[in-house]
Amino acid sequence: MEKSVLSFDTQCNITDFYNEFNDIQSFEKSVLNFILSTDKEKQVQIIDNLRTEIVLNTDIYTANKDFFDEIDIINVCAKRYNPLKIEIDGQLTNSNKLWKELTQVRNSLESASWKNDKIAIQRLTKYEERLEQTYKKEQEKLRFFYKQQKESDNHAFKYLENAFGKIYVLGCYFISLLNSYFPIEKGEDTIVDIAEPIFETPQEIDPDTIFRTGMYDRFLSLEQQLIKDNYLNEALNWVAKHDKTHKPDIKSLIIFLVGLLDNKYFLPGKDTKIRVFFENRYNITIGQNFESKRREPLLDSYKVIFYNYDF
């Protein structure tokens, strides 16, 4: 940011970093191993430091999103330091010079043949052979440099993608995962536990009254994936993956609903009916958690938590 220039070496480091750490399941396994192998006091200190570093990076990206997203990575790769270009240019000069000289000798040899000048023919033939051998050697060097250039281009091709946005999403997921295993005790969480009971007389909500045309079937497809990924059990209860108290995972539900809202699954002005529909469907009290002021901070979370869901 300070130089406002991205070097090719830095682009390689950034891309290599993303490729090394973008295995979300591997990160979660590392967290679990960390919990089992380290005492509580060290855990808190290390996790706090890690969380601070990740948040720092995501904040830098968020504050300068346009700058990072508009970096011309193709230009960065094309303008990388490439000493082979100097070698190739020099070798081309040598090869072209020899080719011109060889062409002149061959023209002179042809002229001597027409004149039947045997002494000149003999001299020029030997000279042609020496030049031809030298030219072939120089061409072989040139082919070698071209081969190296191709390998360099293939290497650079691996770094043509702008990875800043992906690293930001990855960082958000890591923060979400760390917060799941190591909750922040200070402050008020976006999602709150609610003690109010389920409606004694549940209201039946017809899906057609809240879903846009064709979106209910898409929702059912996503719901099957939730079951497959163990967010929902077969009884359609949201089960917290890392909560030994077996409380319903209200936060994941709200984040999922935010994803549906953001992708225009519902008709406008149906918040109350939408809330009641899902409270009945999942036998859970959503209550104030569905208020817009509590949904808005979670707008980016569904893209991280449900990153592989085709909304």
GROMACS .gro file of N, CA and C in nm, residues 189-307:
model
  357
  189ASP      N    1  -2.299  -1.018   2.156
  189ASP     CA    2  -2.297  -1.091   2.030
  189ASP      C    3  -2.413  -1.050   1.943
  190THR      N    4  -2.396  -1.063   1.812
  190THR     CA    5  -2.503  -1.027   1.719
  190THR      C    6  -2.624  -1.117   1.740
  191ILE      N    7  -2.599  -1.246   1.765
  191ILE     CA    8  -2.707  -1.341   1.786
  191ILE      C    9  -2.725  -1.363   1.936
  192VAL      N   10  -2.846  -1.359   1.982
  192VAL     CA   11  -2.871  -1.375   2.125
  192VAL      C   12  -2.955  -1.498   2.149
  193ASP      N   13  -2.933  -1.560   2.265
  193ASP     CA   14  -3.019  -1.671   2.307
  193ASP      C   15  -3.152  -1.614   2.356
  194ILE      N   16  -3.260  -1.679   2.319
  194ILE     CA   17  -3.392  -1.629   2.354
  194ILE      C   18  -3.466  -1.733   2.436
  195ALA      N   19  -3.527  -1.686   2.545
  195ALA     CA   20  -3.597  -1.779   2.633
  195ALA      C   21  -3.745  -1.788   2.602
  196GLU      N   22  -3.794  -1.702   2.512
  196GLU     CA   23  -3.937  -1.703   2.484
  196GLU      C   24  -3.978  -1.834   2.418
  197PRO      N   25  -4.097  -1.884   2.446
  197PRO     CA   26  -4.139  -2.015   2.396
  197PRO      C   27  -4.183  -2.011   2.251
  198ILE      N   28  -4.189  -2.129   2.191
  198ILE     CA   29  -4.246  -2.143   2.058
  198ILE      C   30  -4.395  -2.113   2.065
  199PHE      N   31  -4.450  -2.065   1.955
  199PHE     CA   32  -4.594  -2.037   1.954
  199PHE      C   33  -4.672  -2.160   1.998
  200GLU      N   34  -4.765  -2.139   2.091
  200GLU     CA   35  -4.847  -2.251   2.136
  200GLU      C   36  -4.937  -2.300   2.024
  201THR      N   37  -4.984  -2.205   1.940
  201THR     CA   38  -5.067  -2.241   1.825
  201THR      C   39  -4.995  -2.196   1.700
  202PRO      N   40  -4.907  -2.279   1.644
  202PRO     CA   41  -4.827  -2.238   1.531
  202PRO      C   42  -4.913  -2.195   1.413
  203GLN      N   43  -4.868  -2.086   1.347
  203GLN     CA   44  -4.937  -2.040   1.228
  203GLN      C   45  -4.881  -2.113   1.107
  204GLU      N   46  -4.967  -2.165   1.025
  204GLU     CA   47  -4.922  -2.232   0.904
  204GLU      C   48  -4.903  -2.127   0.794
  205ILE      N   49  -4.784  -2.123   0.738
  205ILE     CA   50  -4.752  -2.027   0.633
  205ILE      C   51  -4.732  -2.102   0.502
  206ASP      N   52  -4.810  -2.070   0.403
  206ASP     CA   53  -4.796  -2.131   0.271
  206ASP      C   54  -4.669  -2.077   0.206
  207PRO      N   55  -4.576  -2.166   0.162
  207PRO     CA   56  -4.452  -2.119   0.100
  207PRO      C   57  -4.474  -2.022  -0.015
  208ASP      N   58  -4.584  -2.041  -0.090
  208ASP     CA   59  -4.610  -1.953  -0.205
  208ASP      C   60  -4.636  -1.810  -0.164
  209THR      N   61  -4.670  -1.787  -0.036
  209THR     CA   62  -4.700  -1.651   0.009
  209THR      C   63  -4.573  -1.574   0.049
  210ILE      N   64  -4.459  -1.644   0.059
  210ILE     CA   65  -4.335  -1.574   0.097
  210ILE      C   66  -4.222  -1.594  -0.005
  211PHE      N   67  -4.223  -1.707  -0.078
  211PHE     CA   68  -4.115  -1.734  -0.174
  211PHE      C   69  -4.152  -1.679  -0.312
  212ARG      N   70  -4.050  -1.626  -0.381
  212ARG     CA   71  -4.069  -1.589  -0.521
  212ARG      C   72  -4.086  -1.716  -0.605
  213THR      N   73  -4.137  -1.700  -0.726
  213THR     CA   74  -4.163  -1.815  -0.813
  213THR      C   75  -4.037  -1.897  -0.836
  214GLY      N   76  -4.046  -2.026  -0.810
  214GLY     CA   77  -3.935  -2.118  -0.833
  214GLY      C   78  -3.831  -2.123  -0.724
  215MET      N   79  -3.835  -2.030  -0.627
  215MET     CA   80  -3.730  -2.023  -0.526
  215MET      C   81  -3.750  -2.122  -0.412
  216TYR      N   82  -3.874  -2.167  -0.392
  216TYR     CA   83  -3.898  -2.264  -0.285
  216TYR      C   84  -3.828  -2.397  -0.317
  217ASP      N   85  -3.834  -2.438  -0.444
  217ASP     CA   86  -3.766  -2.562  -0.483
  217ASP      C   87  -3.615  -2.548  -0.467
  218ARG      N   88  -3.561  -2.431  -0.499
  218ARG     CA   89  -3.417  -2.408  -0.480
  218ARG      C   90  -3.382  -2.412  -0.331
  219PHE      N   91  -3.470  -2.357  -0.249
  219PHE     CA   92  -3.448  -2.362  -0.105
  219PHE      C   93  -3.445  -2.506  -0.055
  220LEU      N   94  -3.538  -2.591  -0.104
  220LEU     CA   95  -3.541  -2.731  -0.061
  220LEU      C   96  -3.413  -2.803  -0.097
  221SER      N   97  -3.357  -2.767  -0.214
  221SER     CA   98  -3.230  -2.827  -0.256
  221SER      C   99  -3.117  -2.785  -0.161
  222LEU      N  100  -3.114  -2.658  -0.123
  222LEU     CA  101  -3.013  -2.611  -0.027
  222LEU      C  102  -3.032  -2.679   0.109
  223GLU      N  103  -3.156  -2.701   0.146
  223GLU     CA  104  -3.185  -2.765   0.275
  223GLU      C  105  -3.130  -2.907   0.279
  224GLN      N  106  -3.139  -2.978   0.167
  224GLN     CA  107  -3.081  -3.112   0.162
  224GLN      C  108  -2.930  -3.108   0.181
  225GLN      N  109  -2.866  -3.004   0.128
  225GLN     CA  110  -2.722  -2.991   0.149
  225GLN      C  111  -2.691  -2.960   0.296
  226LEU      N  112  -2.778  -2.882   0.361
  226LEU     CA  113  -2.760  -2.854   0.504
  226LEU      C  114  -2.764  -2.983   0.585
  227ILE      N  115  -2.854  -3.073   0.547
  227ILE     CA  116  -2.864  -3.203   0.615
  227ILE      C  117  -2.738  -3.285   0.590
  228LYS      N  118  -2.694  -3.283   0.465
  228LYS     CA  119  -2.573  -3.358   0.428
  228LYS      C  120  -2.451  -3.306   0.504
  229ASP      N  121  -2.445  -3.174   0.524
  229ASP     CA  122  -2.330  -3.113   0.591
  229ASP      C  123  -2.347  -3.106   0.743
  230ASN      N  124  -2.453  -3.168   0.794
  230ASN     CA  125  -2.476  -3.180   0.939
  230ASN      C  126  -2.509  -3.047   1.008
  231TYR      N  127  -2.560  -2.951   0.933
  231TYR     CA  128  -2.616  -2.834   0.998
  231TYR      C  129  -2.756  -2.867   1.050
  232LEU      N  130  -2.826  -2.947   0.972
  232LEU     CA  131  -2.959  -2.993   1.010
  232LEU      C  132  -2.956  -3.145   1.030
  233ASN      N  133  -3.033  -3.195   1.126
  233ASN     CA  134  -3.049  -3.339   1.134
  233ASN      C  135  -3.175  -3.380   1.057
  234GLU      N  136  -3.203  -3.506   1.054
  234GLU     CA  137  -3.317  -3.555   0.975
  234GLU      C  138  -3.450  -3.500   1.026
  235ALA      N  139  -3.454  -3.460   1.152
  235ALA     CA  140  -3.577  -3.403   1.208
  235ALA      C  141  -3.587  -3.253   1.183
  236LEU      N  142  -3.495  -3.200   1.100
  236LEU     CA  143  -3.489  -3.057   1.068
  236LEU      C  144  -3.464  -2.970   1.191
  237ASN      N  145  -3.375  -3.018   1.277
  237ASN     CA  146  -3.329  -2.939   1.390
  237ASN      C  147  -3.188  -2.889   1.362
  238TRP      N  148  -3.165  -2.760   1.384
  238TRP     CA  149  -3.031  -2.704   1.366
  238TRP      C  150  -2.943  -2.745   1.483
  239VAL      N  151  -2.839  -2.822   1.453
  239VAL     CA  152  -2.753  -2.878   1.557
  239VAL      C  153  -2.619  -2.806   1.555
  240ALA      N  154  -2.582  -2.747   1.667
  240ALA     CA  155  -2.452  -2.679   1.678
  240ALA      C  156  -2.341  -2.783   1.669
  241LYS      N  157  -2.245  -2.759   1.579
  241LYS     CA  158  -2.138  -2.858   1.558
  241LYS      C  159  -2.039  -2.865   1.674
  242HIS      N  160  -2.019  -2.751   1.741
  242HIS     CA  161  -1.914  -2.747   1.842
  242HIS      C  162  -1.968  -2.708   1.980
  243ASP      N  163  -2.097  -2.731   2.001
  243ASP     CA  164  -2.158  -2.695   2.130
  243ASP      C  165  -2.201  -2.822   2.203
  244LYS      N  166  -2.133  -2.852   2.314
  244LYS     CA  167  -2.162  -2.974   2.387
  244LYS      C  168  -2.296  -2.968   2.461
  245THR      N  169  -2.354  -2.846   2.471
  245THR     CA  170  -2.483  -2.833   2.538
  245THR      C  171  -2.598  -2.875   2.447
  246HIS      N  172  -2.566  -2.896   2.318
  246HIS     CA  173  -2.665  -2.939   2.219
  246HIS      C  174  -2.779  -2.838   2.200
  247LYS      N  175  -2.747  -2.711   2.220
  247LYS     CA  176  -2.845  -2.607   2.193
  247LYS      C  177  -2.866  -2.595   2.042
  248PRO      N  178  -2.986  -2.552   1.999
  248PRO     CA  179  -3.007  -2.528   1.856
  248PRO      C  180  -2.911  -2.420   1.805
  249ASP      N  181  -2.859  -2.440   1.686
  249ASP     CA  182  -2.760  -2.345   1.631
  249ASP      C  183  -2.833  -2.228   1.565
  250ILE      N  184  -2.882  -2.137   1.647
  250ILE     CA  185  -2.960  -2.024   1.598
  250ILE      C  186  -2.877  -1.934   1.508
  251LYS      N  187  -2.747  -1.920   1.538
  251LYS     CA  188  -2.664  -1.829   1.461
  251LYS      C  189  -2.648  -1.878   1.317
  252SER      N  190  -2.621  -2.007   1.300
  252SER     CA  191  -2.607  -2.061   1.164
  252SER      C  192  -2.737  -2.047   1.086
  253LEU      N  193  -2.849  -2.066   1.154
  253LEU     CA  194  -2.979  -2.050   1.090
  253LEU      C  195  -2.996  -1.907   1.039
  254ILE      N  196  -2.969  -1.808   1.124
  254ILE     CA  197  -2.985  -1.669   1.083
  254ILE      C  198  -2.893  -1.635   0.968
  255ILE      N  199  -2.768  -1.684   0.974
  255ILE     CA  200  -2.673  -1.658   0.864
  255ILE      C  201  -2.725  -1.719   0.735
  256PHE      N  202  -2.783  -1.839   0.744
  256PHE     CA  203  -2.840  -1.903   0.625
  256PHE      C  204  -2.957  -1.822   0.571
  257LEU      N  205  -3.043  -1.773   0.660
  257LEU     CA  206  -3.157  -1.690   0.616
  257LEU      C  207  -3.110  -1.560   0.552
  258VAL      N  208  -3.002  -1.504   0.604
  258VAL     CA  209  -2.945  -1.383   0.544
  258VAL      C  210  -2.903  -1.412   0.400
  259GLY      N  211  -2.846  -1.532   0.377
  259GLY     CA  212  -2.808  -1.572   0.241
  259GLY      C  213  -2.929  -1.581   0.150
  260LEU      N  214  -3.038  -1.637   0.201
  260LEU     CA  215  -3.161  -1.646   0.121
  260LEU      C  216  -3.215  -1.506   0.090
  261LEU      N  217  -3.215  -1.419   0.189
  261LEU     CA  218  -3.262  -1.282   0.169
  261LEU      C  219  -3.177  -1.208   0.067
  262ASP      N  220  -3.046  -1.224   0.080
  262ASP     CA  221  -2.955  -1.153  -0.009
  262ASP      C  222  -2.967  -1.199  -0.153
  263ASN      N  223  -3.011  -1.323  -0.172
  263ASN     CA  224  -3.026  -1.377  -0.307
  263ASN      C  225  -3.171  -1.375  -0.356
  264LYS      N  226  -3.252  -1.289  -0.292
  264LYS     CA  227  -3.388  -1.261  -0.340
  264LYS      C  228  -3.478  -1.385  -0.346
  265TYR      N  229  -3.473  -1.466  -0.243
  265TYR     CA  230  -3.561  -1.582  -0.238
  265TYR      C  231  -3.705  -1.545  -0.201
  266PHE      N  232  -3.720  -1.431  -0.131
  266PHE     CA  233  -3.850  -1.400  -0.073
  266PHE      C  234  -3.916  -1.279  -0.139
  267LEU      N  235  -4.047  -1.276  -0.130
  267LEU     CA  236  -4.123  -1.159  -0.174
  267LEU      C  237  -4.099  -1.044  -0.075
  268PRO      N  238  -4.105  -0.920  -0.120
  268PRO     CA  239  -4.078  -0.806  -0.029
  268PRO      C  240  -4.188  -0.790   0.075
  269GLY      N  241  -4.150  -0.733   0.190
  269GLY     CA  242  -4.245  -0.700   0.294
  269GLY      C  243  -4.305  -0.820   0.366
  270LYS      N  244  -4.232  -0.933   0.372
  270LYS     CA  245  -4.287  -1.055   0.432
  270LYS      C  246  -4.207  -1.100   0.555
  271ASP      N  247  -4.135  -1.008   0.620
  271ASP     CA  248  -4.045  -1.047   0.729
  271ASP      C  249  -4.115  -1.130   0.837
  272THR      N  250  -4.230  -1.084   0.879
  272THR     CA  251  -4.300  -1.153   0.988
  272THR      C  252  -4.338  -1.295   0.947
  273LYS      N  253  -4.395  -1.309   0.827
  273LYS     CA  254  -4.435  -1.441   0.781
  273LYS      C  255  -4.313  -1.531   0.757
  274ILE      N  256  -4.205  -1.473   0.708
  274ILE     CA  257  -4.082  -1.550   0.686
  274ILE      C  258  -4.031  -1.606   0.819
  275ARG      N  259  -4.028  -1.519   0.921
  275ARG     CA  260  -3.981  -1.564   1.053
  275ARG      C  261  -4.069  -1.677   1.106
  276VAL      N  262  -4.199  -1.660   1.098
  276VAL     CA  263  -4.291  -1.761   1.150
  276VAL      C  264  -4.279  -1.890   1.072
  277PHE      N  265  -4.263  -1.880   0.940
  277PHE     CA  266  -4.249  -2.000   0.857
  277PHE      C  267  -4.130  -2.084   0.903
  278PHE      N  268  -4.017  -2.020   0.926
  278PHE     CA  269  -3.898  -2.096   0.963
  278PHE      C  270  -3.899  -2.137   1.110
  279GLU      N  271  -3.966  -2.062   1.195
  279GLU     CA  272  -3.982  -2.106   1.333
  279GLU      C  273  -4.062  -2.235   1.338
  280ASN      N  274  -4.167  -2.241   1.257
  280ASN     CA  275  -4.249  -2.362   1.253
  280ASN      C  276  -4.174  -2.477   1.188
  281ARG      N  277  -4.104  -2.446   1.079
  281ARG     CA  278  -4.037  -2.553   1.004
  281ARG      C  279  -3.926  -2.618   1.087
  282TYR      N  280  -3.851  -2.537   1.162
  282TYR     CA  281  -3.737  -2.590   1.235
  282TYR      C  282  -3.762  -2.601   1.386
  283ASN      N  283  -3.887  -2.577   1.427
  283ASN     CA  284  -3.922  -2.590   1.568
  283ASN      C  285  -3.824  -2.513   1.657
  284ILE      N  286  -3.807  -2.386   1.624
  284ILE     CA  287  -3.709  -2.303   1.692
  284ILE      C  288  -3.765  -2.162   1.703
  285THR      N  289  -3.729  -2.091   1.808
  285THR     CA  290  -3.771  -1.952   1.824
  285THR      C  291  -3.663  -1.859   1.770
  286ILE      N  292  -3.697  -1.782   1.670
  286ILE     CA  293  -3.603  -1.688   1.609
  286ILE      C  294  -3.616  -1.551   1.673
  287GLY      N  295  -3.740  -1.506   1.690
  287GLY     CA  296  -3.767  -1.380   1.760
  287GLY      C  297  -3.691  -1.263   1.704
  288GLN      N  298  -3.630  -1.183   1.793
  288GLN     CA  299  -3.565  -1.059   1.755
  288GLN      C  300  -3.439  -1.080   1.671
  289ASN      N  301  -3.389  -1.203   1.667
  289ASN     CA  302  -3.270  -1.228   1.585
  289ASN      C  303  -3.295  -1.204   1.437
  290PHE      N  304  -3.423  -1.202   1.395
  290PHE     CA  305  -3.453  -1.181   1.254
  290PHE      C  306  -3.471  -1.033   1.221
  291GLU      N  307  -3.458  -0.946   1.320
  291GLU     CA  308  -3.468  -0.803   1.294
  291GLU      C  309  -3.353  -0.758   1.205
  292SER      N  310  -3.381  -0.661   1.120
  292SER     CA  311  -3.282  -0.618   1.019
  292SER      C  312  -3.152  -0.570   1.083
  293LYS      N  313  -3.161  -0.506   1.200
  293LYS     CA  314  -3.039  -0.454   1.264
  293LYS      C  315  -2.947  -0.567   1.309
  294ARG      N  316  -3.004  -0.687   1.332
  294ARG     CA  317  -2.922  -0.801   1.370
  294ARG      C  318  -2.878  -0.881   1.248
  295ARG      N  319  -2.951  -0.866   1.137
  295ARG     CA  320  -2.914  -0.940   1.016
  295ARG      C  321  -2.801  -0.872   0.940
  296GLU      N  322  -2.804  -0.740   0.936
  296GLU     CA  323  -2.710  -0.666   0.852
  296GLU      C  324  -2.563  -0.697   0.881
  297PRO      N  325  -2.521  -0.706   1.009
  297PRO     CA  326  -2.378  -0.738   1.034
  297PRO      C  327  -2.336  -0.876   0.984
  298LEU      N  328  -2.433  -0.961   0.951
  298LEU     CA  329  -2.402  -1.098   0.908
  298LEU      C  330  -2.407  -1.114   0.756
  299LEU      N  331  -2.418  -1.000   0.684
  299LEU     CA  332  -2.438  -1.006   0.540
  299LEU      C  333  -2.325  -1.078   0.467
  300ASP      N  334  -2.201  -1.059   0.515
  300ASP     CA  335  -2.087  -1.125   0.450
  300ASP      C  336  -2.061  -1.265   0.504
  301SER      N  337  -2.123  -1.296   0.619
  301SER     CA  338  -2.091  -1.423   0.685
  301SER      C  339  -2.140  -1.544   0.607
  302TYR      N  340  -2.256  -1.533   0.542
  302TYR     CA  341  -2.308  -1.652   0.473
  302TYR      C  342  -2.217  -1.693   0.357
  303LYS      N  343  -2.148  -1.595   0.296
  303LYS     CA  344  -2.055  -1.627   0.187
  303LYS      C  345  -1.933  -1.701   0.237
  304VAL      N  346  -1.908  -1.689   0.367
  304VAL     CA  347  -1.793  -1.758   0.428
  304VAL      C  348  -1.835  -1.893   0.485
  305ILE      N  349  -1.941  -1.892   0.566
  305ILE     CA  350  -1.986  -2.015   0.630
  305ILE      C  351  -2.040  -2.113   0.526
  306PHE      N  352  -2.122  -2.063   0.435
  306PHE     CA  353  -2.183  -2.148   0.332
  306PHE      C  354  -2.119  -2.119   0.195
  307TYR      N  355  -1.986  -2.114   0.196
  307TYR     CA  356  -1.910  -2.072   0.077
  307TYR      C  357  -1.932  -2.164  -0.043
   0.00000   0.00000   0.00000
